[in-house]
Structure formats: C-alpha cells, structure tokens
JSON list of C-alpha atoms in Angstrom, two decimals:
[
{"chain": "A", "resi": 1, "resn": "UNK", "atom": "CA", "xyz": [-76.24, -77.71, 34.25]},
{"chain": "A", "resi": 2, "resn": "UNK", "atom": "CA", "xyz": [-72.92, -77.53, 32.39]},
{"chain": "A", "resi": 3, "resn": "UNK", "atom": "CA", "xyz": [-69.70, -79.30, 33.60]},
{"chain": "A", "resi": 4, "resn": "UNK", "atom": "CA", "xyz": [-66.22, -78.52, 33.36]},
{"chain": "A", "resi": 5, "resn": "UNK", "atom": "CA", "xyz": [-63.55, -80.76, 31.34]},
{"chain": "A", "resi": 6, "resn": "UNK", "atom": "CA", "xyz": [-60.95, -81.58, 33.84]},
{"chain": "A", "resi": 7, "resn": "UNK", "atom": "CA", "xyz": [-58.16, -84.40, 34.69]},
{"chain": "A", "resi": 8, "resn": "UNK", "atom": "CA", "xyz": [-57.39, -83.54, 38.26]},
{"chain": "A", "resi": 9, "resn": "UNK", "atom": "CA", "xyz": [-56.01, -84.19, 41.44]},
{"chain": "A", "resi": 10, "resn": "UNK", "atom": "CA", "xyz": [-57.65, -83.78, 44.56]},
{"chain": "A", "resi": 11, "resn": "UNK", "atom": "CA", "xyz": [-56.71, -84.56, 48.24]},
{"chain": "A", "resi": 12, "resn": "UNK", "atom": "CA", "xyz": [-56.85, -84.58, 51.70]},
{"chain": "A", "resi": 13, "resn": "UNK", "atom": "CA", "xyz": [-55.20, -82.31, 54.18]},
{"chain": "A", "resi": 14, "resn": "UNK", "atom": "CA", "xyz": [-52.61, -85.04, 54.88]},
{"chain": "A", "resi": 15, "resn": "UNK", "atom": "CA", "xyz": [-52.36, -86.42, 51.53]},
{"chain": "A", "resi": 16, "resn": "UNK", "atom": "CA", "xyz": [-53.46, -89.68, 52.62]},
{"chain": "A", "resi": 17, "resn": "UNK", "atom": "CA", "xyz": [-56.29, -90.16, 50.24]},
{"chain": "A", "resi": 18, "resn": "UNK", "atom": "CA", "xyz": [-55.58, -88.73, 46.93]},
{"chain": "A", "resi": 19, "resn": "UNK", "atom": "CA", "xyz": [-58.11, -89.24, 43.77]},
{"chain": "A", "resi": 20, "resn": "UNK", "atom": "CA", "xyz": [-57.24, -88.52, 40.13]},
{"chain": "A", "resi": 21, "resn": "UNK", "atom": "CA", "xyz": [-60.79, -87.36, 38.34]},
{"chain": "A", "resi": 22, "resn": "UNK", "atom": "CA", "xyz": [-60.86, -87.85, 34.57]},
{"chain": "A", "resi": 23, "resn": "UNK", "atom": "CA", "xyz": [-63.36, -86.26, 32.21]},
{"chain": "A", "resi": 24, "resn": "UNK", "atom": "CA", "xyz": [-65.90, -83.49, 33.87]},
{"chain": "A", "resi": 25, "resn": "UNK", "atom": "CA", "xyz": [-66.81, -82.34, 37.35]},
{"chain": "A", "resi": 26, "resn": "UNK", "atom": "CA", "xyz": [-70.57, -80.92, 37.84]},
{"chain": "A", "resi": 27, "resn": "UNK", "atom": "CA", "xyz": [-70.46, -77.25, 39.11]},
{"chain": "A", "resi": 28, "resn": "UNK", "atom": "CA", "xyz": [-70.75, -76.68, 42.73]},
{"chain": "A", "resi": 29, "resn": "UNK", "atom": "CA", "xyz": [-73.61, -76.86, 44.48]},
{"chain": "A", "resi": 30, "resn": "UNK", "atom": "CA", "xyz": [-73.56, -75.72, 48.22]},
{"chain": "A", "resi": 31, "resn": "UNK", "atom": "CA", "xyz": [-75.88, -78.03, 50.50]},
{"chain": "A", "resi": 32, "resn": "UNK", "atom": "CA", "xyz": [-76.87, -76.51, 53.77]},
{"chain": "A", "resi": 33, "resn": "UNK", "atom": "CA", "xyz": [-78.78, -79.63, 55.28]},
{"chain": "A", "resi": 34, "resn": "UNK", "atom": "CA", "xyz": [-78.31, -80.25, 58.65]},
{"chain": "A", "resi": 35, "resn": "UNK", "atom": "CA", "xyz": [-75.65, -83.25, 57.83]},
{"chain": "A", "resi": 36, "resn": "UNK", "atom": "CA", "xyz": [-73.90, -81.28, 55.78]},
{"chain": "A", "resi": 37, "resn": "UNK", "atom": "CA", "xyz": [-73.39, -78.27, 58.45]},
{"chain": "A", "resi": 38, "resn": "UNK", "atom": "CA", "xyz": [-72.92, -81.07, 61.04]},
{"chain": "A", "resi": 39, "resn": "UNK", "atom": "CA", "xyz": [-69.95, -83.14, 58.68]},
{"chain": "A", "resi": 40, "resn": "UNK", "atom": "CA", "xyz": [-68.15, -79.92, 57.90]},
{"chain": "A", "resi": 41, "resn": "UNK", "atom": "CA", "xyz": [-68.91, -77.24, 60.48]},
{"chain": "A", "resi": 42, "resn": "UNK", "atom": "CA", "xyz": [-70.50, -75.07, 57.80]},
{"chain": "A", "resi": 43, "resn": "UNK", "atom": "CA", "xyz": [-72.44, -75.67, 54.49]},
{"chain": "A", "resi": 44, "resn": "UNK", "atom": "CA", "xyz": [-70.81, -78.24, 52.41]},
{"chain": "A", "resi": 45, "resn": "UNK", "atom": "CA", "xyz": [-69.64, -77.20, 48.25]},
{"chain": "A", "resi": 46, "resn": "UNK", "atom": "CA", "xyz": [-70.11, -80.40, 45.90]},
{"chain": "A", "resi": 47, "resn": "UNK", "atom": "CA", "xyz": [-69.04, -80.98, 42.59]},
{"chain": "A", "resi": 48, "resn": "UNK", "atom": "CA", "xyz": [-69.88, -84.78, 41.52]},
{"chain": "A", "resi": 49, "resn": "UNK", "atom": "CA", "xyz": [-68.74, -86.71, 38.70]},
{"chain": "A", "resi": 50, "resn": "UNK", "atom": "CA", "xyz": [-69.66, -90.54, 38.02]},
{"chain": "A", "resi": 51, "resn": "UNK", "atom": "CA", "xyz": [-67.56, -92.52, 40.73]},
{"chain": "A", "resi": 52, "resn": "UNK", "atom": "CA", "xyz": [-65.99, -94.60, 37.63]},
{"chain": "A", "resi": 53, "resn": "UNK", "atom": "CA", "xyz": [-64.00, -91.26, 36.78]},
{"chain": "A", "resi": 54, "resn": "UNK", "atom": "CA", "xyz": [-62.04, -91.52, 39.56]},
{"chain": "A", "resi": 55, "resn": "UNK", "atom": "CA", "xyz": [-58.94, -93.04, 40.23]},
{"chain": "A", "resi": 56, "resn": "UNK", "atom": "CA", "xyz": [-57.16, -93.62, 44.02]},
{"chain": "A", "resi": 57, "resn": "UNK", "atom": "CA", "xyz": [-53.78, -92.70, 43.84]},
{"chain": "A", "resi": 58, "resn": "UNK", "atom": "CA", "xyz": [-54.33, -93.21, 47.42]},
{"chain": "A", "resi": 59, "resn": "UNK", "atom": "CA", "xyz": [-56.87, -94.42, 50.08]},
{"chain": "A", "resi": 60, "resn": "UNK", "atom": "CA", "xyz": [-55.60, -96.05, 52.62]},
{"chain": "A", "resi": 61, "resn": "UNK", "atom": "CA", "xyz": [-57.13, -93.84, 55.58]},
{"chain": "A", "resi": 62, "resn": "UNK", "atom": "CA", "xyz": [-60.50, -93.98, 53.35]},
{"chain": "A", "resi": 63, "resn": "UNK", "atom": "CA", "xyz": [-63.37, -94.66, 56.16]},
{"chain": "A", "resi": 64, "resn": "UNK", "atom": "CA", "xyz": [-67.27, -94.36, 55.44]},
{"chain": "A", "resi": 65, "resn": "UNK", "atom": "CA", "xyz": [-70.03, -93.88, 57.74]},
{"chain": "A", "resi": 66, "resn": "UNK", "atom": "CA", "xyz": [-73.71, -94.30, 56.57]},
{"chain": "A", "resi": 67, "resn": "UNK", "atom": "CA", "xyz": [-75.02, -90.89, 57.20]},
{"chain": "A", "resi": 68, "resn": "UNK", "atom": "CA", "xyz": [-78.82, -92.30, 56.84]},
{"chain": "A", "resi": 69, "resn": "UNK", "atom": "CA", "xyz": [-80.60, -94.87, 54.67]},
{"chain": "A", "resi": 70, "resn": "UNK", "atom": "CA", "xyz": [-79.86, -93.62, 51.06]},
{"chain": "A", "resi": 71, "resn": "UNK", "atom": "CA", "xyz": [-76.33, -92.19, 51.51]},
{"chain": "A", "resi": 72, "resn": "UNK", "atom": "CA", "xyz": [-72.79, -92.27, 53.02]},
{"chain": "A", "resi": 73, "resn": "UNK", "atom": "CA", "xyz": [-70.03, -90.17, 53.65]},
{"chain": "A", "resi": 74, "resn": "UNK", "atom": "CA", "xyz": [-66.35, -90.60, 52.79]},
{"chain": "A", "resi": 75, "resn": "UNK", "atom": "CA", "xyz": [-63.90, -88.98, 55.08]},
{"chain": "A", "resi": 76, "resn": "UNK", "atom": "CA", "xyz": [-59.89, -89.61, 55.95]},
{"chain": "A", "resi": 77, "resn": "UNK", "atom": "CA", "xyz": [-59.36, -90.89, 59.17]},
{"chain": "A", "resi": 78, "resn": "UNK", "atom": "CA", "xyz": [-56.07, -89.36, 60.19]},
{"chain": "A", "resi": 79, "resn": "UNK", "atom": "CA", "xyz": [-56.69, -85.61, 59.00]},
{"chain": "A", "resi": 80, "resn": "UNK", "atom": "CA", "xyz": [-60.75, -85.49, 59.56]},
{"chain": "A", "resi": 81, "resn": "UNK", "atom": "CA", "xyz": [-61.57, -84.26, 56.31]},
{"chain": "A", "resi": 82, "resn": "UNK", "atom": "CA", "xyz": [-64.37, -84.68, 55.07]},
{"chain": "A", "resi": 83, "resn": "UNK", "atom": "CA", "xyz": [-64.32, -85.71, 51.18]},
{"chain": "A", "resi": 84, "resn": "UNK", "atom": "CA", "xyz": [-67.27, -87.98, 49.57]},
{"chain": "A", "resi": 85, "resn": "UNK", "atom": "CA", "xyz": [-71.16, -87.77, 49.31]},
{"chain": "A", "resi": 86, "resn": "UNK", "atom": "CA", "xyz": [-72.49, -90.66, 47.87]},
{"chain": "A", "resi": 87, "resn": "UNK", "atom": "CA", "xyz": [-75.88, -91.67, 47.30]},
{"chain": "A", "resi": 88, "resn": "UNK", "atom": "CA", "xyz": [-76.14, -95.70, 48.13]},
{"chain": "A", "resi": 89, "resn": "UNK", "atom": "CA", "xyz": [-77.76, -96.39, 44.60]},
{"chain": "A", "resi": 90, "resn": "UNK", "atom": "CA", "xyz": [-76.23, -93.41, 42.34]},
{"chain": "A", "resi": 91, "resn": "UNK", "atom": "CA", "xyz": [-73.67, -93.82, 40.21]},
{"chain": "A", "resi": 92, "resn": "UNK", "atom": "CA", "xyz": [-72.18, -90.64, 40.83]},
{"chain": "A", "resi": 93, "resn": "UNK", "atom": "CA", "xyz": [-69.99, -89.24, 43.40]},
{"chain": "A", "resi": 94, "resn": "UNK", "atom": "CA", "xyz": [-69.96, -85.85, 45.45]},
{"chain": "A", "resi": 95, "resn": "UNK", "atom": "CA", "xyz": [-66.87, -84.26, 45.67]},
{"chain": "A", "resi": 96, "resn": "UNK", "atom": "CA", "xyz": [-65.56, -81.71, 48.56]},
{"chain": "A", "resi": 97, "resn": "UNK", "atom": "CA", "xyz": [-65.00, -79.02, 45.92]},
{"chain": "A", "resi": 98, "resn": "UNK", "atom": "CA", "xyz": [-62.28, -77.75, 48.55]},
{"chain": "A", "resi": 99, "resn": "UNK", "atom": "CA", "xyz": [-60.09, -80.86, 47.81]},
{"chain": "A", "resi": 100, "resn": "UNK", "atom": "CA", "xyz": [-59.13, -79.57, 44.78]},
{"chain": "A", "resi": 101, "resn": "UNK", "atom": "CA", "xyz": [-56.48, -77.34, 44.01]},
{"chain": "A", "resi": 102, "resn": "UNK", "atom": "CA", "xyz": [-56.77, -73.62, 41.61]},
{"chain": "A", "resi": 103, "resn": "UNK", "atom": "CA", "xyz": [-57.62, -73.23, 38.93]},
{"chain": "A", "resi": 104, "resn": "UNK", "atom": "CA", "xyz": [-60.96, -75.39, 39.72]},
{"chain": "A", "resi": 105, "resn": "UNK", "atom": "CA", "xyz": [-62.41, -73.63, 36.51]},
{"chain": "A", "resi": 106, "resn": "UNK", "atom": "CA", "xyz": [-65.61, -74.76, 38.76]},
{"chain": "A", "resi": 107, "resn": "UNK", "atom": "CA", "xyz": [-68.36, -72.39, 39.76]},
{"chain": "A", "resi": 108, "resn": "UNK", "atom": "CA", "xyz": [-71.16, -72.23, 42.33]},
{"chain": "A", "resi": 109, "resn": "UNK", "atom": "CA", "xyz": [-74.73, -72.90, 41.00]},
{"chain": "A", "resi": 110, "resn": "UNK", "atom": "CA", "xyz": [-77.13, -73.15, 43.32]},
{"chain": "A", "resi": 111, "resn": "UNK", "atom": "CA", "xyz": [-77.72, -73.56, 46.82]},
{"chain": "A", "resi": 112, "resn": "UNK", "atom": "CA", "xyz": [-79.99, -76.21, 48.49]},
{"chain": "A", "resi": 113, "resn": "UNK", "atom": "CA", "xyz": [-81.11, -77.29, 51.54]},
{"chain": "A", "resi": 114, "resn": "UNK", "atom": "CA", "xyz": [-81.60, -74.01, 52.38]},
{"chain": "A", "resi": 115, "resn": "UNK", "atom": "CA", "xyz": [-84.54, -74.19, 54.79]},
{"chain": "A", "resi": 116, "resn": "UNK", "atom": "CA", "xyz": [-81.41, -75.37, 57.24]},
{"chain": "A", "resi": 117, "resn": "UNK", "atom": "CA", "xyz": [-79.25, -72.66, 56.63]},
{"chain": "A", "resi": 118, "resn": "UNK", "atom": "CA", "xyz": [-77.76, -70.87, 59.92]},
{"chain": "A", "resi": 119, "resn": "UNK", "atom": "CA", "xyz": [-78.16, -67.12, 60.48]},
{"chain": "A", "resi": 120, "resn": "UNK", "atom": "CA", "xyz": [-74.49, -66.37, 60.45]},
{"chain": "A", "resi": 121, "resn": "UNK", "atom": "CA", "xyz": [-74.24, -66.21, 57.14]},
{"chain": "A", "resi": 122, "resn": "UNK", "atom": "CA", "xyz": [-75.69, -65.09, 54.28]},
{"chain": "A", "resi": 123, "resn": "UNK", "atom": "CA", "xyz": [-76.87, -66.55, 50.56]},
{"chain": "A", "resi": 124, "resn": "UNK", "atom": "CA", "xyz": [-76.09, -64.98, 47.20]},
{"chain": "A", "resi": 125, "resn": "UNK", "atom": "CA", "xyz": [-79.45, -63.72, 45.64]},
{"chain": "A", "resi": 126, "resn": "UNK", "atom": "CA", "xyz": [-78.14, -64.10, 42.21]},
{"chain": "A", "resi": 127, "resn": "UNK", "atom": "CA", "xyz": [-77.48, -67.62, 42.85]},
{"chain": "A", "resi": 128, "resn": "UNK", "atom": "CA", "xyz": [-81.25, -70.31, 42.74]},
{"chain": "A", "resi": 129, "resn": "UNK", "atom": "CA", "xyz": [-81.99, -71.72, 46.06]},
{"chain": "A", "resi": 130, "resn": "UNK", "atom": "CA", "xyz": [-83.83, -74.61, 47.03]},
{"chain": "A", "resi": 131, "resn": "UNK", "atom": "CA", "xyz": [-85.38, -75.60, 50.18]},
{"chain": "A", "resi": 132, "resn": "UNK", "atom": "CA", "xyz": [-84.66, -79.38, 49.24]}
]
C-alpha cells in the first residue's frame, strides 16, 4: 500500500489536542467494526503512521479508554472527538483521517470490517473489502 509524504497538522474540534505528523501517513482505510460505528456514530477512516512521527503540539485533554484486550482509543475530553486507534503492541498509530485539514493528498483504499456494516449506507465496489 503506498503512503503519502506529509508534515502535517491535525486536530481536534476544540484545538485542544493538536499533533504535528512528520514523514508519511498510510492511505485510508474505512473500518466498519462494531467499535468503530459505536466510537464515531458511523464507520471510522484511518490513516496510521508509526506513533514516533508524531509530535503533540498539544494534549492536554488527551484521555484513552481500552476498547478491548489488544487496543485503545484516544479521544479529547472536552470536544468528544474521537482521534487515535492504537494497537497495545504496534508501533504504529491510527489516525482520524478527519483531523486533518485539505489537501490530505490521502485516499481511501479499502474497507474492512465489513461484515458489520449498517444498511444505511452503501460501499464503493471499486474499492477491496474485507470482512476482517
């Protein structure tokens, strides 16, 4: 999968946590497990990168909640949003692509988790899918 070259700024609704990423983002990947629907009241868009590319301009209403036994979730605590995916013995870091501001230069790659995906909506067939 290719990645994108990019020193960029993403944040929160608020502004209260604010990350610098250096070097490249992953494409997206839209995850429609149950968590993910469940975290952000629809399927959630990832890019990752390794979590030593980013920089905190800001974190101070940075809270995590262990979403099971191999993962936890990053979100801000004043605005809601939700803003990390992080597997507990990765490396790398998944990214709300949303926190990011145009151009991304990102684009969506697959979907997975699909077996979870609602009825409201609908998939793009020219994109893979994945039931896990």
């Amino acid at each position: 999968m290719k990645k994108q070259a990019t020193s960029k700024i993403a944040q929160c609704l608020c502004g209260n946590i604010k990350i610098k990423v250096n070097g490249k983002l992953r494409h997206v990947i839209n995850c429609h497990c149950s968590q993910c629907m469940k975290t952000h009241g629809n399927y959630a868009a990832y890019t990752s990168c390794p979590e030593a590319n980013i920089t905190f301009v800001n974190k101070r209403t940075l809270k995590w909640y262990k979403s099971s036994n191999i993962a936890k979730r990053g979100f801000c605590s004043t605005c809601g949003a939700s803003i990390f995916y992080k597997l507990l013995k990765s490396s790398n870091i998944s990214i709300a692509a949303g926190m990011f501001s145009n151009p991304t230069k990102l684009k969506t790659y697959s979907n997975i988790f699909t077996k979870g995906k609602l009825d409201y909506y609908k998939l793009d067939p020219r994109l893979p899918k994945y039931n896990k």
